[in-house]
Amino acid sequence: MTYQQPSCSFRGCDGSILLDSIPGLPSEKESEPNLSLRGFGTIDLVKAKLEQACPGVVSCADILALVARDVVLLTHGPYWNVPTGRRDGLRSVKDEALNNLPPPFFDATRNLNQFFVPKGLDAKDQVVLLGGHTLGTSHCSSFSDRLYNFSGTQMPDPALDRRYVLRLKSKCRPGDTTALVEMDPGSFRTFDASYYRHVARGRALFTSDETLMLDPFTRDYVLRQASVAAAGGYPAEFFADFVASMVKMGNMQVLTGAQGEVRRRCGAVNQMRM
């Protein structure tokens, strides 16, 4: 999952995911939906270079949006123009992220109105943005219940391909909180439509992605992209849709003008958080 997605989900695109915890106030970084995020040091290095060149000009929120685009591009995905001028938020609270970010176990057919619609996103944005799981890895803890105790049954999720369950169990032992698993096996460093092939075959890691197959609209989209990937074709539709959804999400509730600030360091606000 790209960095921009969790940073734009409920407070707007204000770089709140980059803030470190302070005594008595754990930040969004410590919230369960964000535990697999890494690379904060890279963002900090970019910010340090920019502060040397032009102090107080480029916000961490803009850096996050630009880096998300560049990661996609450098892994053979599409390019898009990123509007800049965002300012950084002053607040980051663990519980707010937990209550407002879609967790890996959410039901895409039932929770669309809870997590996406209030932010101006729709079912198409949901299925497209979840396709971003083509990049990266996840901790076993994000899906281990699907392997060992789905819905309290002490059994695997019946929607998961049985052979895939055995493969995942060989990597994720019960209670494992540290091991990482590729979200798009064999292609987790390439931005393409191949993750939809796994979803279509019952090999999605997360309940959120598996339940895309339960809705006629999202199911058709998954199967269409899976067919393109299986044929080795260029995913023109997915790339165009992903660009549109990322631009749409990147413009959500942005801070401008005198709102927020431009942080000197992305992990901390310039003034005491209220």
PDB file of C-alpha atoms in Angstrom:
ATOM      1  CA  MET A   1       0.000   0.000   0.000  1.00  0.00           C
ATOM      2  CA  THR A   2       1.334   3.415  -0.875  1.00  0.00           C
ATOM      3  CA  TYR A   3       1.988   5.993   1.831  1.00  0.00           C
ATOM      4  CA  GLN A   4      -0.527   8.457   0.444  1.00  0.00           C
ATOM      5  CA  GLN A   5      -3.540   6.240   1.043  1.00  0.00           C
ATOM      6  CA  PRO A   6      -3.454   6.097   4.864  1.00  0.00           C
ATOM      7  CA  SER A   7      -2.503   9.768   5.075  1.00  0.00           C
ATOM      8  CA  CYS A   8      -5.546  10.843   3.075  1.00  0.00           C
ATOM      9  CA  SER A   9      -8.252   8.705   4.573  1.00  0.00           C
ATOM     10  CA  PHE A  10      -9.960  10.685   7.301  1.00  0.00           C
ATOM     11  CA  ARG A  11      -8.299  13.974   8.250  1.00  0.00           C
ATOM     12  CA  GLY A  12      -7.341  14.891   4.710  1.00  0.00           C
ATOM     13  CA  CYS A  13      -3.976  14.823   2.976  1.00  0.00           C
ATOM     14  CA  ASP A  14      -2.046  16.549   5.737  1.00  0.00           C
ATOM     15  CA  GLY A  15       0.877  14.169   6.368  1.00  0.00           C
ATOM     16  CA  SER A  16      -0.485  13.161   9.767  1.00  0.00           C
ATOM     17  CA  ILE A  17       0.798   9.599   9.288  1.00  0.00           C
ATOM     18  CA  LEU A  18       4.371  10.920   9.465  1.00  0.00           C
ATOM     19  CA  LEU A  19       4.107  12.391  12.966  1.00  0.00           C
ATOM     20  CA  ASP A  20       5.832  10.491  15.770  1.00  0.00           C
ATOM     21  CA  SER A  21       4.140   9.756  19.069  1.00  0.00           C
ATOM     22  CA  ILE A  22       4.673  12.103  21.982  1.00  0.00           C
ATOM     23  CA  PRO A  23       4.327  11.197  25.685  1.00  0.00           C
ATOM     24  CA  GLY A  24       0.712  10.425  26.436  1.00  0.00           C
ATOM     25  CA  LEU A  25      -0.397  10.732  22.811  1.00  0.00           C
ATOM     26  CA  PRO A  26       0.428   7.776  20.530  1.00  0.00           C
ATOM     27  CA  SER A  27       0.280   8.742  16.865  1.00  0.00           C
ATOM     28  CA  GLU A  28      -1.300   7.131  13.807  1.00  0.00           C
ATOM     29  CA  LYS A  29       1.922   5.214  13.160  1.00  0.00           C
ATOM     30  CA  GLU A  30       1.017   2.930  16.071  1.00  0.00           C
ATOM     31  CA  SER A  31      -2.497   2.181  14.855  1.00  0.00           C
ATOM     32  CA  GLU A  32      -3.128  -1.360  13.600  1.00  0.00           C
ATOM     33  CA  PRO A  33      -3.976  -0.416   9.990  1.00  0.00           C
ATOM     34  CA  ASN A  34      -0.586   1.333   9.695  1.00  0.00           C
ATOM     35  CA  LEU A  35       1.738  -1.196  11.317  1.00  0.00           C
ATOM     36  CA  SER A  36       3.063  -2.526   8.001  1.00  0.00           C
ATOM     37  CA  LEU A  37       4.080   0.924   6.766  1.00  0.00           C
ATOM     38  CA  ARG A  38       7.807   1.475   6.456  1.00  0.00           C
ATOM     39  CA  GLY A  39      10.194   3.883   4.770  1.00  0.00           C
ATOM     40  CA  PHE A  40       9.590   6.863   7.017  1.00  0.00           C
ATOM     41  CA  GLY A  41      13.334   7.426   7.064  1.00  0.00           C
ATOM     42  CA  THR A  42      13.302   7.949   3.304  1.00  0.00           C
ATOM     43  CA  ILE A  43      10.688  10.683   3.661  1.00  0.00           C
ATOM     44  CA  ASP A  44      12.803  12.281   6.382  1.00  0.00           C
ATOM     45  CA  LEU A  45      15.873  12.294   4.123  1.00  0.00           C
ATOM     46  CA  VAL A  46      13.932  13.960   1.315  1.00  0.00           C
ATOM     47  CA  LYS A  47      12.607  16.559   3.739  1.00  0.00           C
ATOM     48  CA  ALA A  48      16.096  17.261   5.121  1.00  0.00           C
ATOM     49  CA  LYS A  49      17.442  17.897   1.610  1.00  0.00           C
ATOM     50  CA  LEU A  50      14.554  20.213   0.788  1.00  0.00           C
ATOM     51  CA  GLU A  51      14.973  22.137   4.032  1.00  0.00           C
ATOM     52  CA  GLN A  52      18.595  22.730   3.116  1.00  0.00           C
ATOM     53  CA  ALA A  53      17.660  24.007  -0.336  1.00  0.00           C
ATOM     54  CA  CYS A  54      14.467  25.948   0.450  1.00  0.00           C
ATOM     55  CA  PRO A  55      13.572  26.072   4.153  1.00  0.00           C
ATOM     56  CA  GLY A  56       9.909  26.104   5.072  1.00  0.00           C
ATOM     57  CA  VAL A  57       8.575  25.827   1.515  1.00  0.00           C
ATOM     58  CA  VAL A  58       7.724  22.192   0.714  1.00  0.00           C
ATOM     59  CA  SER A  59       5.353  20.497   3.137  1.00  0.00           C
ATOM     60  CA  CYS A  60       5.616  16.905   4.291  1.00  0.00           C
ATOM     61  CA  ALA A  61       2.111  16.349   2.898  1.00  0.00           C
ATOM     62  CA  ASP A  62       3.323  17.341  -0.560  1.00  0.00           C
ATOM     63  CA  ILE A  63       6.422  15.169  -0.219  1.00  0.00           C
ATOM     64  CA  LEU A  64       4.213  12.217   0.660  1.00  0.00           C
ATOM     65  CA  ALA A  65       1.989  12.766  -2.379  1.00  0.00           C
ATOM     66  CA  LEU A  66       4.981  13.161  -4.691  1.00  0.00           C
ATOM     67  CA  VAL A  67       6.842  10.147  -3.315  1.00  0.00           C
ATOM     68  CA  ALA A  68       3.696   7.996  -3.653  1.00  0.00           C
ATOM     69  CA  ARG A  69       3.512   8.971  -7.320  1.00  0.00           C
ATOM     70  CA  ASP A  70       7.226   8.370  -7.877  1.00  0.00           C
ATOM     71  CA  VAL A  71       7.166   4.944  -6.211  1.00  0.00           C
ATOM     72  CA  VAL A  72       4.382   3.895  -8.566  1.00  0.00           C
ATOM     73  CA  LEU A  73       6.246   5.290 -11.571  1.00  0.00           C
ATOM     74  CA  LEU A  74       9.591   3.712 -10.631  1.00  0.00           C
ATOM     75  CA  THR A  75       7.920   0.311 -10.283  1.00  0.00           C
ATOM     76  CA  HIS A  76       6.594   0.520 -13.860  1.00  0.00           C
ATOM     77  CA  GLY A  77       3.251   2.084 -13.047  1.00  0.00           C
ATOM     78  CA  PRO A  78       1.626   5.239 -14.439  1.00  0.00           C
ATOM     79  CA  TYR A  79       2.678   8.874 -14.027  1.00  0.00           C
ATOM     80  CA  TRP A  80       0.385  11.706 -13.006  1.00  0.00           C
ATOM     81  CA  ASN A  81       0.732  15.371 -12.198  1.00  0.00           C
ATOM     82  CA  VAL A  82       0.514  16.004  -8.463  1.00  0.00           C
ATOM     83  CA  PRO A  83      -0.942  19.377  -7.451  1.00  0.00           C
ATOM     84  CA  THR A  84       1.159  20.901  -4.669  1.00  0.00           C
ATOM     85  CA  GLY A  85       0.607  23.554  -2.041  1.00  0.00           C
ATOM     86  CA  ARG A  86      -0.710  21.367   0.778  1.00  0.00           C
ATOM     87  CA  ARG A  87       0.164  22.283   4.339  1.00  0.00           C
ATOM     88  CA  ASP A  88       0.884  19.913   7.189  1.00  0.00           C
ATOM     89  CA  GLY A  89      -1.557  19.014   9.926  1.00  0.00           C
ATOM     90  CA  LEU A  90      -0.838  19.522  13.596  1.00  0.00           C
ATOM     91  CA  ARG A  91      -2.451  16.402  15.016  1.00  0.00           C
ATOM     92  CA  SER A  92      -2.007  12.633  14.772  1.00  0.00           C
ATOM     93  CA  VAL A  93      -3.922  10.321  17.109  1.00  0.00           C
ATOM     94  CA  LYS A  94      -3.707   6.531  17.140  1.00  0.00           C
ATOM     95  CA  ASP A  95      -7.334   5.885  18.066  1.00  0.00           C
ATOM     96  CA  GLU A  96      -8.652   8.222  15.392  1.00  0.00           C
ATOM     97  CA  ALA A  97      -6.792   6.238  12.746  1.00  0.00           C
ATOM     98  CA  LEU A  98      -8.046   2.962  14.204  1.00  0.00           C
ATOM     99  CA  ASN A  99     -11.641   4.165  14.066  1.00  0.00           C
ATOM    100  CA  ASN A 100     -11.497   5.821  10.654  1.00  0.00           C
ATOM    101  CA  LEU A 101      -9.060   3.875   8.466  1.00  0.00           C
ATOM    102  CA  PRO A 102     -10.367   0.745   6.730  1.00  0.00           C
ATOM    103  CA  PRO A 103      -8.691  -2.243   8.439  1.00  0.00           C
ATOM    104  CA  PRO A 104      -7.639  -5.331   6.446  1.00  0.00           C
ATOM    105  CA  PHE A 105     -10.651  -7.252   7.769  1.00  0.00           C
ATOM    106  CA  PHE A 106     -13.324  -4.783   6.638  1.00  0.00           C
ATOM    107  CA  ASP A 107     -16.049  -5.947   4.256  1.00  0.00           C
ATOM    108  CA  ALA A 108     -15.839  -4.008   1.002  1.00  0.00           C
ATOM    109  CA  THR A 109     -19.518  -4.659   0.280  1.00  0.00           C
ATOM    110  CA  ARG A 110     -20.787  -3.485   3.662  1.00  0.00           C
ATOM    111  CA  ASN A 111     -18.358  -0.780   4.753  1.00  0.00           C
ATOM    112  CA  LEU A 112     -18.137   1.355   1.618  1.00  0.00           C
ATOM    113  CA  ASN A 113     -20.413   3.969   3.178  1.00  0.00           C
ATOM    114  CA  GLN A 114     -18.344   4.004   6.382  1.00  0.00           C
ATOM    115  CA  PHE A 115     -14.853   4.498   4.993  1.00  0.00           C
ATOM    116  CA  PHE A 116     -15.073   5.774   1.416  1.00  0.00           C
ATOM    117  CA  VAL A 117     -18.325   7.582   0.636  1.00  0.00           C
ATOM    118  CA  PRO A 118     -17.935  10.225   3.417  1.00  0.00           C
ATOM    119  CA  LYS A 119     -14.697  11.300   1.723  1.00  0.00           C
ATOM    120  CA  GLY A 120     -16.201  11.617  -1.729  1.00  0.00           C
ATOM    121  CA  LEU A 121     -14.948   8.238  -2.951  1.00  0.00           C
ATOM    122  CA  ASP A 122     -17.150   5.576  -4.501  1.00  0.00           C
ATOM    123  CA  ALA A 123     -17.178   1.848  -5.228  1.00  0.00           C
ATOM    124  CA  LYS A 124     -14.951   2.280  -8.253  1.00  0.00           C
ATOM    125  CA  ASP A 125     -12.373   4.237  -6.257  1.00  0.00           C
ATOM    126  CA  GLN A 126     -12.454   1.473  -3.651  1.00  0.00           C
ATOM    127  CA  VAL A 127     -11.740  -1.405  -6.027  1.00  0.00           C
ATOM    128  CA  VAL A 128      -9.125   0.662  -7.878  1.00  0.00           C
ATOM    129  CA  LEU A 129      -7.241   1.862  -4.798  1.00  0.00           C
ATOM    130  CA  LEU A 130      -7.211  -1.627  -3.295  1.00  0.00           C
ATOM    131  CA  GLY A 131      -5.373  -2.614  -6.477  1.00  0.00           C
ATOM    132  CA  GLY A 132      -2.474  -0.679  -4.971  1.00  0.00           C
ATOM    133  CA  HIS A 133      -1.864  -3.817  -2.923  1.00  0.00           C
ATOM    134  CA  THR A 134       0.125  -4.966  -5.943  1.00  0.00           C
ATOM    135  CA  LEU A 135       3.096  -3.303  -4.210  1.00  0.00           C
ATOM    136  CA  GLY A 136       4.667  -4.207  -0.899  1.00  0.00           C
ATOM    137  CA  THR A 137       4.280  -6.626   1.976  1.00  0.00           C
ATOM    138  CA  SER A 138       2.067  -7.144   4.998  1.00  0.00           C
ATOM    139  CA  HIS A 139       2.583  -8.454   8.519  1.00  0.00           C
ATOM    140  CA  CYS A 140       1.051 -11.865   9.131  1.00  0.00           C
ATOM    141  CA  SER A 141      -0.992 -10.368  11.959  1.00  0.00           C
ATOM    142  CA  SER A 142      -3.112  -8.488   9.397  1.00  0.00           C
ATOM    143  CA  PHE A 143      -4.630 -11.694   8.064  1.00  0.00           C
ATOM    144  CA  SER A 144      -3.664 -14.557  10.412  1.00  0.00           C
ATOM    145  CA  ASP A 145      -7.255 -14.995  11.579  1.00  0.00           C
ATOM    146  CA  ARG A 146      -8.090 -16.089   8.025  1.00  0.00           C
ATOM    147  CA  LEU A 147      -5.554 -18.895   8.394  1.00  0.00           C
ATOM    148  CA  TYR A 148      -6.255 -20.182  11.880  1.00  0.00           C
ATOM    149  CA  ASN A 149      -9.508 -18.881  13.327  1.00  0.00           C
ATOM    150  CA  PHE A 150     -11.828 -17.323  10.778  1.00  0.00           C
ATOM    151  CA  SER A 151     -14.907 -15.863  12.492  1.00  0.00           C
ATOM    152  CA  GLY A 152     -14.122 -17.876  15.626  1.00  0.00           C
ATOM    153  CA  THR A 153     -14.360 -21.248  13.854  1.00  0.00           C
ATOM    154  CA  GLN A 154     -10.763 -22.377  14.554  1.00  0.00           C
ATOM    155  CA  MET A 155     -10.626 -23.048  10.817  1.00  0.00           C
ATOM    156  CA  PRO A 156      -9.274 -21.172   7.774  1.00  0.00           C
ATOM    157  CA  ASP A 157     -11.455 -18.817   5.785  1.00  0.00           C
ATOM    158  CA  PRO A 158     -13.267 -21.075   3.289  1.00  0.00           C
ATOM    159  CA  ALA A 159     -12.963 -18.329   0.664  1.00  0.00           C
ATOM    160  CA  LEU A 160      -9.166 -18.751   0.642  1.00  0.00           C
ATOM    161  CA  ASP A 161      -7.633 -21.154  -1.843  1.00  0.00           C
ATOM    162  CA  ARG A 162      -6.571 -24.249   0.151  1.00  0.00           C
ATOM    163  CA  ARG A 163      -3.114 -24.458  -1.400  1.00  0.00           C
ATOM    164  CA  TYR A 164      -2.562 -20.795  -0.687  1.00  0.00           C
ATOM    165  CA  VAL A 165      -3.567 -21.361   2.953  1.00  0.00           C
ATOM    166  CA  LEU A 166      -0.862 -24.020   3.290  1.00  0.00           C
ATOM    167  CA  ARG A 167       1.713 -21.717   1.733  1.00  0.00           C
ATOM    168  CA  LEU A 168       0.794 -18.849   4.040  1.00  0.00           C
ATOM    169  CA  LYS A 169       0.829 -21.084   7.113  1.00  0.00           C
ATOM    170  CA  SER A 170       4.395 -22.077   6.287  1.00  0.00           C
ATOM    171  CA  LYS A 171       5.344 -18.402   6.568  1.00  0.00           C
ATOM    172  CA  CYS A 172       2.993 -17.252   9.322  1.00  0.00           C
ATOM    173  CA  ARG A 173       2.915 -19.236  12.538  1.00  0.00           C
ATOM    174  CA  PRO A 174       0.118 -18.622  15.072  1.00  0.00           C
ATOM    175  CA  GLY A 175       0.749 -15.386  16.964  1.00  0.00           C
ATOM    176  CA  ASP A 176       3.459 -14.197  14.556  1.00  0.00           C
ATOM    177  CA  THR A 177       3.631 -10.392  14.612  1.00  0.00           C
ATOM    178  CA  THR A 178       6.921  -9.829  12.779  1.00  0.00           C
ATOM    179  CA  ALA A 179       7.013 -11.943   9.594  1.00  0.00           C
ATOM    180  CA  LEU A 180       6.218 -10.200   6.316  1.00  0.00           C
ATOM    181  CA  VAL A 181       4.415 -11.681   3.328  1.00  0.00           C
ATOM    182  CA  GLU A 182       4.254 -10.353  -0.220  1.00  0.00           C
ATOM    183  CA  MET A 183       0.820  -8.952  -1.000  1.00  0.00           C
ATOM    184  CA  ASP A 184       1.250  -9.752  -4.705  1.00  0.00           C
ATOM    185  CA  PRO A 185       3.456 -12.869  -4.770  1.00  0.00           C
ATOM    186  CA  GLY A 186       5.961 -12.834  -7.598  1.00  0.00           C
ATOM    187  CA  SER A 187       5.232  -9.222  -8.512  1.00  0.00           C
ATOM    188  CA  PHE A 188       5.281  -7.264  -5.270  1.00  0.00           C
ATOM    189  CA  ARG A 189       7.940  -4.874  -6.558  1.00  0.00           C
ATOM    190  CA  THR A 190       6.106  -4.134  -9.819  1.00  0.00           C
ATOM    191  CA  PHE A 191       3.055  -1.934 -10.144  1.00  0.00           C
ATOM    192  CA  ASP A 192       0.682  -3.861 -12.396  1.00  0.00           C
ATOM    193  CA  ALA A 193      -2.739  -5.520 -12.392  1.00  0.00           C
ATOM    194  CA  SER A 194      -1.502  -8.923 -11.248  1.00  0.00           C
ATOM    195  CA  TYR A 195      -2.915  -8.569  -7.745  1.00  0.00           C
ATOM    196  CA  TYR A 196      -6.391  -8.811  -9.241  1.00  0.00           C
ATOM    197  CA  ARG A 197      -5.472 -12.283 -10.497  1.00  0.00           C
ATOM    198  CA  HIS A 198      -4.881 -13.370  -6.919  1.00  0.00           C
ATOM    199  CA  VAL A 199      -8.168 -11.859  -5.771  1.00  0.00           C
ATOM    200  CA  ALA A 200     -10.040 -13.656  -8.571  1.00  0.00           C
ATOM    201  CA  ARG A 201      -8.418 -16.986  -7.598  1.00  0.00           C
ATOM    202  CA  GLY A 202      -9.244 -16.771  -3.896  1.00  0.00           C
ATOM    203  CA  ARG A 203      -5.707 -15.711  -2.989  1.00  0.00           C
ATOM    204  CA  ALA A 204      -6.269 -12.232  -1.614  1.00  0.00           C
ATOM    205  CA  LEU A 205      -4.516 -11.742   1.703  1.00  0.00           C
ATOM    206  CA  PHE A 206      -7.135  -9.476   3.215  1.00  0.00           C
ATOM    207  CA  THR A 207     -10.841  -9.856   3.825  1.00  0.00           C
ATOM    208  CA  SER A 208     -11.279  -6.362   2.385  1.00  0.00           C
ATOM    209  CA  ASP A 209      -9.946  -7.532  -0.973  1.00  0.00           C
ATOM    210  CA  GLU A 210     -11.638 -10.929  -0.931  1.00  0.00           C
ATOM    211  CA  THR A 211     -15.051  -9.325  -0.447  1.00  0.00           C
ATOM    212  CA  LEU A 212     -14.637  -7.380  -3.687  1.00  0.00           C
ATOM    213  CA  MET A 213     -15.795 -10.612  -5.308  1.00  0.00           C
ATOM    214  CA  LEU A 214     -19.171 -10.410  -3.553  1.00  0.00           C
ATOM    215  CA  ASP A 215     -20.400  -7.248  -5.261  1.00  0.00           C
ATOM    216  CA  PRO A 216     -21.334  -7.484  -8.968  1.00  0.00           C
ATOM    217  CA  PHE A 217     -19.690  -4.186  -9.923  1.00  0.00           C
ATOM    218  CA  THR A 218     -16.379  -4.720  -8.105  1.00  0.00           C
ATOM    219  CA  ARG A 219     -16.314  -8.398  -9.081  1.00  0.00           C
ATOM    220  CA  ASP A 220     -16.609  -7.488 -12.762  1.00  0.00           C
ATOM    221  CA  TYR A 221     -13.794  -4.976 -12.378  1.00  0.00           C
ATOM    222  CA  VAL A 222     -11.543  -7.527 -10.645  1.00  0.00           C
ATOM    223  CA  LEU A 223     -12.209 -10.173 -13.291  1.00  0.00           C
ATOM    224  CA  ARG A 224     -11.615  -7.717 -16.119  1.00  0.00           C
ATOM    225  CA  GLN A 225      -8.221  -6.659 -14.744  1.00  0.00           C
ATOM    226  CA  ALA A 226      -7.320 -10.257 -13.884  1.00  0.00           C
ATOM    227  CA  SER A 227      -7.985 -11.237 -17.486  1.00  0.00           C
ATOM    228  CA  VAL A 228      -5.679  -8.506 -18.755  1.00  0.00           C
ATOM    229  CA  ALA A 229      -2.953  -9.565 -16.346  1.00  0.00           C
ATOM    230  CA  ALA A 230      -3.320 -13.241 -17.241  1.00  0.00           C
ATOM    231  CA  ALA A 231      -2.895 -12.398 -20.921  1.00  0.00           C
ATOM    232  CA  GLY A 232       0.188 -10.299 -20.206  1.00  0.00           C
ATOM    233  CA  GLY A 233      -1.510  -7.213 -21.589  1.00  0.00           C
ATOM    234  CA  TYR A 234      -0.944  -3.580 -20.706  1.00  0.00           C
ATOM    235  CA  PRO A 235      -3.373  -2.612 -17.900  1.00  0.00           C
ATOM    236  CA  ALA A 236      -4.501   0.630 -19.526  1.00  0.00           C
ATOM    237  CA  GLU A 237      -7.883   0.758 -17.801  1.00  0.00           C
ATOM    238  CA  PHE A 238      -6.469   0.087 -14.329  1.00  0.00           C
ATOM    239  CA  PHE A 239      -3.632   2.583 -14.771  1.00  0.00           C
ATOM    240  CA  ALA A 240      -5.993   5.335 -15.949  1.00  0.00           C
ATOM    241  CA  ASP A 241      -8.432   4.583 -13.140  1.00  0.00           C
ATOM    242  CA  PHE A 242      -5.685   4.485 -10.525  1.00  0.00           C
ATOM    243  CA  VAL A 243      -4.405   7.892 -11.608  1.00  0.00           C
ATOM    244  CA  ALA A 244      -7.920   9.342 -11.433  1.00  0.00           C
ATOM    245  CA  SER A 245      -8.576   7.894  -7.979  1.00  0.00           C
ATOM    246  CA  MET A 246      -5.209   8.997  -6.597  1.00  0.00           C
ATOM    247  CA  VAL A 247      -5.726  12.560  -7.840  1.00  0.00           C
ATOM    248  CA  LYS A 248      -9.229  12.534  -6.388  1.00  0.00           C
ATOM    249  CA  MET A 249      -7.999  11.243  -3.042  1.00  0.00           C
ATOM    250  CA  GLY A 250      -5.007  13.586  -3.037  1.00  0.00           C
ATOM    251  CA  ASN A 251      -7.331  16.582  -3.163  1.00  0.00           C
ATOM    252  CA  MET A 252      -9.379  15.545  -0.142  1.00  0.00           C
ATOM    253  CA  GLN A 253      -9.621  18.090   2.679  1.00  0.00           C
ATOM    254  CA  VAL A 254      -6.232  19.634   1.989  1.00  0.00           C
ATOM    255  CA  LEU A 255      -4.907  22.362   4.252  1.00  0.00           C
ATOM    256  CA  THR A 256      -3.898  25.582   2.501  1.00  0.00           C
ATOM    257  CA  GLY A 257      -3.182  29.235   3.242  1.00  0.00           C
ATOM    258  CA  ALA A 258      -2.824  29.817   6.979  1.00  0.00           C
ATOM    259  CA  GLN A 259      -4.128  26.361   7.902  1.00  0.00           C
ATOM    260  CA  GLY A 260      -1.681  23.981   9.532  1.00  0.00           C
ATOM    261  CA  GLU A 261       2.000  24.628   8.929  1.00  0.00           C
ATOM    262  CA  VAL A 262       5.006  23.550   6.892  1.00  0.00           C
ATOM    263  CA  ARG A 263       6.903  21.284   9.269  1.00  0.00           C
ATOM    264  CA  ARG A 264      10.636  21.618   9.569  1.00  0.00           C
ATOM    265  CA  ARG A 265      10.825  17.900  10.347  1.00  0.00           C
ATOM    266  CA  CYS A 266       8.116  15.478   9.225  1.00  0.00           C
ATOM    267  CA  GLY A 267       8.027  13.543  12.489  1.00  0.00           C
ATOM    268  CA  ALA A 268       7.161  16.535  14.675  1.00  0.00           C
ATOM    269  CA  VAL A 269       5.139  19.733  14.496  1.00  0.00           C
ATOM    270  CA  ASN A 270       6.886  23.064  14.820  1.00  0.00           C
ATOM    271  CA  GLN A 271       4.758  23.930  17.832  1.00  0.00           C
ATOM    272  CA  MET A 272       3.159  21.983  20.667  1.00  0.00           C
ATOM    273  CA  ARG A 273       0.250  19.844  19.534  1.00  0.00           C
ATOM    274  CA  MET A 274      -3.093  20.757  21.058  1.00  0.00           C
TER     275      MET A 274
END
